PDB file of C-alpha atoms in Angstrom:
ATOM      1  CA  LEU A   1      -3.719  -2.873  -5.961  1.00 91.00           C
ATOM      2  CA  VAL A   2      -3.354  -0.718  -9.069  1.00 95.00           C
ATOM      3  CA  PRO A   3      -6.946   0.474  -9.292  1.00 97.00           C
ATOM      4  CA  VAL A   4      -6.984   1.594  -5.658  1.00 96.00           C
ATOM      5  CA  LEU A   5      -3.512   3.111  -5.934  1.00 97.00           C
ATOM      6  CA  ALA A   6      -4.643   5.068  -8.997  1.00 97.00           C
ATOM      7  CA  VAL A   7      -7.735   6.328  -7.150  1.00 97.00           C
ATOM      8  CA  LEU A   8      -5.646   7.412  -4.209  1.00 96.00           C
ATOM      9  CA  GLY A   9      -3.083   8.950  -6.541  1.00 96.00           C
ATOM     10  CA  ALA A  10      -5.868  11.037  -8.078  1.00 96.00           C
ATOM     11  CA  PHE A  11      -5.838  13.029  -4.826  1.00 95.00           C
ATOM     12  CA  ALA A  12      -2.087  13.792  -4.818  1.00 94.00           C
ATOM     13  CA  ARG A  13      -1.182  17.490  -4.817  1.00 92.00           C
ATOM     14  CA  GLU A  14       0.267  17.987  -8.329  1.00 92.00           C
ATOM     15  CA  GLY A  15       2.368  16.598 -11.135  1.00 95.00           C
ATOM     16  CA  GLN A  16       2.018  13.141 -12.490  1.00 96.00           C
ATOM     17  CA  VAL A  17       1.368   9.760 -10.921  1.00 97.00           C
ATOM     18  CA  GLU A  18       2.768   6.872 -12.902  1.00 97.00           C
ATOM     19  CA  LEU A  19       2.008   3.234 -12.250  1.00 97.00           C
ATOM     20  CA  THR A  20       4.330   1.063 -14.336  1.00 97.00           C
ATOM     21  CA  ASN A  21       5.042  -2.592 -15.180  1.00 97.00           C
ATOM     22  CA  ILE A  22       1.361  -3.415 -14.891  1.00 96.00           C
ATOM     23  CA  SER A  23       0.701  -5.163 -18.285  1.00 94.00           C
ATOM     24  CA  HIS A  24      -0.566  -8.263 -16.417  1.00 93.00           C
ATOM     25  CA  LEU A  25      -3.680  -6.273 -15.504  1.00 93.00           C
ATOM     26  CA  ARG A  26      -4.894  -6.332 -19.138  1.00 91.00           C
ATOM     27  CA  ASN A  27      -6.098  -9.934 -18.603  1.00 89.00           C
ATOM     28  CA  LYS A  28      -8.168  -9.849 -15.438  1.00 90.00           C
ATOM     29  CA  GLU A  29     -11.971  -9.663 -14.979  1.00 91.00           C
ATOM     30  CA  SER A  30     -11.620  -6.469 -16.999  1.00 94.00           C
ATOM     31  CA  ASP A  31      -8.697  -4.729 -18.643  1.00 94.00           C
ATOM     32  CA  ARG A  32      -7.947  -3.038 -15.338  1.00 96.00           C
ATOM     33  CA  ILE A  33      -5.590  -0.479 -16.909  1.00 96.00           C
ATOM     34  CA  ALA A  34      -8.172   0.643 -19.464  1.00 96.00           C
ATOM     35  CA  THR A  35     -11.137   0.567 -17.079  1.00 97.00           C
ATOM     36  CA  THR A  36      -9.326   2.483 -14.314  1.00 97.00           C
ATOM     37  CA  CYS A  37      -8.194   5.005 -16.913  1.00 97.00           C
ATOM     38  CA  ALA A  38     -11.720   5.416 -18.392  1.00 97.00           C
ATOM     39  CA  GLU A  39     -13.382   5.889 -15.036  1.00 97.00           C
ATOM     40  CA  LEU A  40     -10.787   8.317 -13.724  1.00 97.00           C
ATOM     41  CA  ASN A  41     -11.297  10.428 -16.892  1.00 97.00           C
ATOM     42  CA  ARG A  42     -15.062  10.269 -16.301  1.00 95.00           C
ATOM     43  CA  VAL A  43     -14.611  11.994 -12.866  1.00 95.00           C
ATOM     44  CA  GLY A  44     -12.170  14.609 -14.193  1.00 95.00           C
ATOM     45  CA  VAL A  45      -8.807  13.099 -13.595  1.00 96.00           C
ATOM     46  CA  PRO A  46      -6.900  13.020 -16.963  1.00 97.00           C
ATOM     47  CA  ALA A  47      -5.472   9.514 -17.262  1.00 98.00           C
ATOM     48  CA  GLU A  48      -3.706   7.825 -20.159  1.00 97.00           C
ATOM     49  CA  SER A  49      -2.571   4.258 -20.521  1.00 95.00           C
ATOM     50  CA  SER A  50      -0.070   2.346 -22.592  1.00 93.00           C
ATOM     51  CA  ALA A  51       0.679  -1.352 -22.755  1.00 91.00           C
ATOM     52  CA  ASP A  52       2.094  -1.501 -19.220  1.00 94.00           C
ATOM     53  CA  LYS A  53       1.588   1.927 -17.719  1.00 96.00           C
ATOM     54  CA  LEU A  54      -1.104   4.264 -16.328  1.00 97.00           C
ATOM     55  CA  VAL A  55      -0.352   7.981 -16.012  1.00 98.00           C
ATOM     56  CA  LEU A  56      -2.456  10.508 -14.202  1.00 98.00           C
ATOM     57  CA  ASP A  57      -1.962  14.175 -14.987  1.00 97.00           C
ATOM     58  CA  LEU A  58      -2.853  15.952 -11.799  1.00 96.00           C
ATOM     59  CA  ASP A  59      -1.982  19.417 -13.096  1.00 96.00           C
ATOM     60  CA  ARG A  60      -4.997  19.134 -15.449  1.00 96.00           C
ATOM     61  CA  ARG A  61      -7.292  17.520 -12.876  1.00 95.00           C
ATOM     62  CA  ASN A  62     -10.722  19.057 -12.652  1.00 94.00           C
ATOM     63  CA  PHE A  63     -13.043  16.955 -10.504  1.00 89.00           C
ATOM     64  CA  SER A  64     -16.543  17.215 -11.900  1.00 85.00           C
ATOM     65  CA  THR A  65     -19.170  18.451  -9.491  1.00 85.00           C
ATOM     66  CA  GLU A  66     -21.871  16.531 -11.363  1.00 88.00           C
ATOM     67  CA  ASN A  67     -23.409  13.212 -10.254  1.00 90.00           C
ATOM     68  CA  ILE A  68     -21.453  10.580 -12.166  1.00 93.00           C
ATOM     69  CA  VAL A  69     -22.203   6.898 -12.789  1.00 94.00           C
ATOM     70  CA  ILE A  70     -19.120   4.690 -12.577  1.00 94.00           C
ATOM     71  CA  ASN A  71     -19.040   1.414 -14.466  1.00 96.00           C
ATOM     72  CA  THR A  72     -17.464  -1.596 -12.726  1.00 96.00           C
ATOM     73  CA  TYR A  73     -17.174  -3.713 -15.907  1.00 96.00           C
ATOM     74  CA  ASN A  74     -18.190  -6.580 -13.583  1.00 96.00           C
ATOM     75  CA  ASP A  75     -14.792  -6.316 -11.933  1.00 97.00           C
ATOM     76  CA  HIS A  76     -14.764  -6.460  -8.133  1.00 96.00           C
ATOM     77  CA  ARG A  77     -11.478  -4.558  -7.819  1.00 96.00           C
ATOM     78  CA  ILE A  78     -12.824  -1.654  -9.923  1.00 97.00           C
ATOM     79  CA  ALA A  79     -15.974  -1.537  -7.743  1.00 97.00           C
ATOM     80  CA  MET A  80     -13.971  -1.443  -4.482  1.00 96.00           C
ATOM     81  CA  ALA A  81     -11.442   1.093  -5.703  1.00 97.00           C
ATOM     82  CA  PHE A  82     -14.104   3.473  -6.932  1.00 96.00           C
ATOM     83  CA  THR A  83     -16.022   3.075  -3.720  1.00 95.00           C
ATOM     84  CA  ILE A  84     -13.026   4.709  -2.068  1.00 94.00           C
ATOM     85  CA  LEU A  85     -13.165   7.500  -4.628  1.00 93.00           C
ATOM     86  CA  ALA A  86     -16.837   7.934  -3.836  1.00 91.00           C
ATOM     87  CA  LEU A  87     -16.066   8.340  -0.173  1.00 91.00           C
ATOM     88  CA  LEU A  88     -13.551  11.041  -0.933  1.00 88.00           C
ATOM     89  CA  ARG A  89     -15.437  12.867  -3.679  1.00 85.00           C
ATOM     90  CA  GLY A  90     -19.115  12.087  -3.188  1.00 81.00           C
ATOM     91  CA  LYS A  91     -21.778  12.195  -5.886  1.00 82.00           C
ATOM     92  CA  LEU A  92     -20.972   8.827  -7.447  1.00 89.00           C
ATOM     93  CA  VAL A  93     -23.176   5.892  -8.274  1.00 92.00           C
ATOM     94  CA  ILE A  94     -21.340   2.662  -8.903  1.00 94.00           C
ATOM     95  CA  ARG A  95     -23.239   0.543 -11.408  1.00 94.00           C
ATOM     96  CA  GLY A  96     -22.790  -3.230 -10.821  1.00 94.00           C
ATOM     97  CA  ALA A  97     -21.333  -2.851  -7.377  1.00 94.00           C
ATOM     98  CA  GLU A  98     -22.670  -6.268  -6.401  1.00 94.00           C
ATOM     99  CA  CYS A  99     -19.667  -7.792  -8.254  1.00 96.00           C
ATOM    100  CA  VAL A 100     -17.701  -7.307  -4.993  1.00 96.00           C
ATOM    101  CA  ASN A 101     -19.441 -10.493  -3.870  1.00 95.00           C
ATOM    102  CA  LYS A 102     -16.856 -12.468  -5.935  1.00 94.00           C
ATOM    103  CA  SER A 103     -14.052 -11.769  -3.476  1.00 96.00           C
ATOM    104  CA  TYR A 104     -15.434  -9.766  -0.541  1.00 97.00           C
ATOM    105  CA  PRO A 105     -19.157 -10.176   0.082  1.00 96.00           C
ATOM    106  CA  GLY A 106     -19.026  -8.112   3.282  1.00 96.00           C
ATOM    107  CA  PHE A 107     -17.199  -5.160   1.654  1.00 96.00           C
ATOM    108  CA  PHE A 108     -20.062  -2.690   1.873  1.00 95.00           C
ATOM    109  CA  ALA A 109     -21.103  -3.794   5.350  1.00 95.00           C
ATOM    110  CA  ASP A 110     -17.509  -3.355   6.522  1.00 96.00           C
ATOM    111  CA  ILE A 111     -17.205   0.051   4.881  1.00 94.00           C
ATOM    112  CA  ASN A 112     -20.383   1.090   6.653  1.00 94.00           C
ATOM    113  CA  LYS A 113     -19.116  -0.207   9.985  1.00 95.00           C
ATOM    114  CA  LEU A 114     -16.299   2.328   9.555  1.00 94.00           C
ATOM    115  CA  GLY A 115     -18.936   5.098   9.261  1.00 91.00           C
ATOM    116  CA  ALA A 116     -19.134   5.481   5.483  1.00 90.00           C
ATOM    117  CA  GLY A 117     -22.847   5.470   5.034  1.00 85.00           C
ATOM    118  CA  VAL A 118     -22.829   3.690   1.645  1.00 87.00           C
ATOM    119  CA  SER A 119     -26.212   2.759   0.261  1.00 84.00           C
ATOM    120  CA  LEU A 120     -26.952  -0.087  -2.104  1.00 80.00           C
ATOM    121  CA  ILE A 121     -29.782   0.627  -4.545  1.00 78.00           C
ATOM    122  CA  ASP A 122     -31.410  -1.546  -7.172  1.00 66.00           C
TER     123      ASP A 122
END
């Protein structure tokens, strides 16, 4: 849940969001702490990580208005979390989104049933 909690935390009002005791995420399909941190920084949410923590600095947040390509690192949880960010922010392309098929092949169909209007491109 950490990637999606971090994405949702990026929209909190102010201050810092800290997700702690998460060192086990370093050894998943990707290093989920590092990948979540990198992609949040890419969209303008200052994020830093340590061995077992991810910290978002919302007081320095400056969402980019540019089109941004998000990398999934072939990690289904990163793809799904940043799909939520794309719904909230717009102007995101998620490279490698098909990796969701590992755990939830119907993810994009279900998101679209909710009215999202997500498009899959080659």
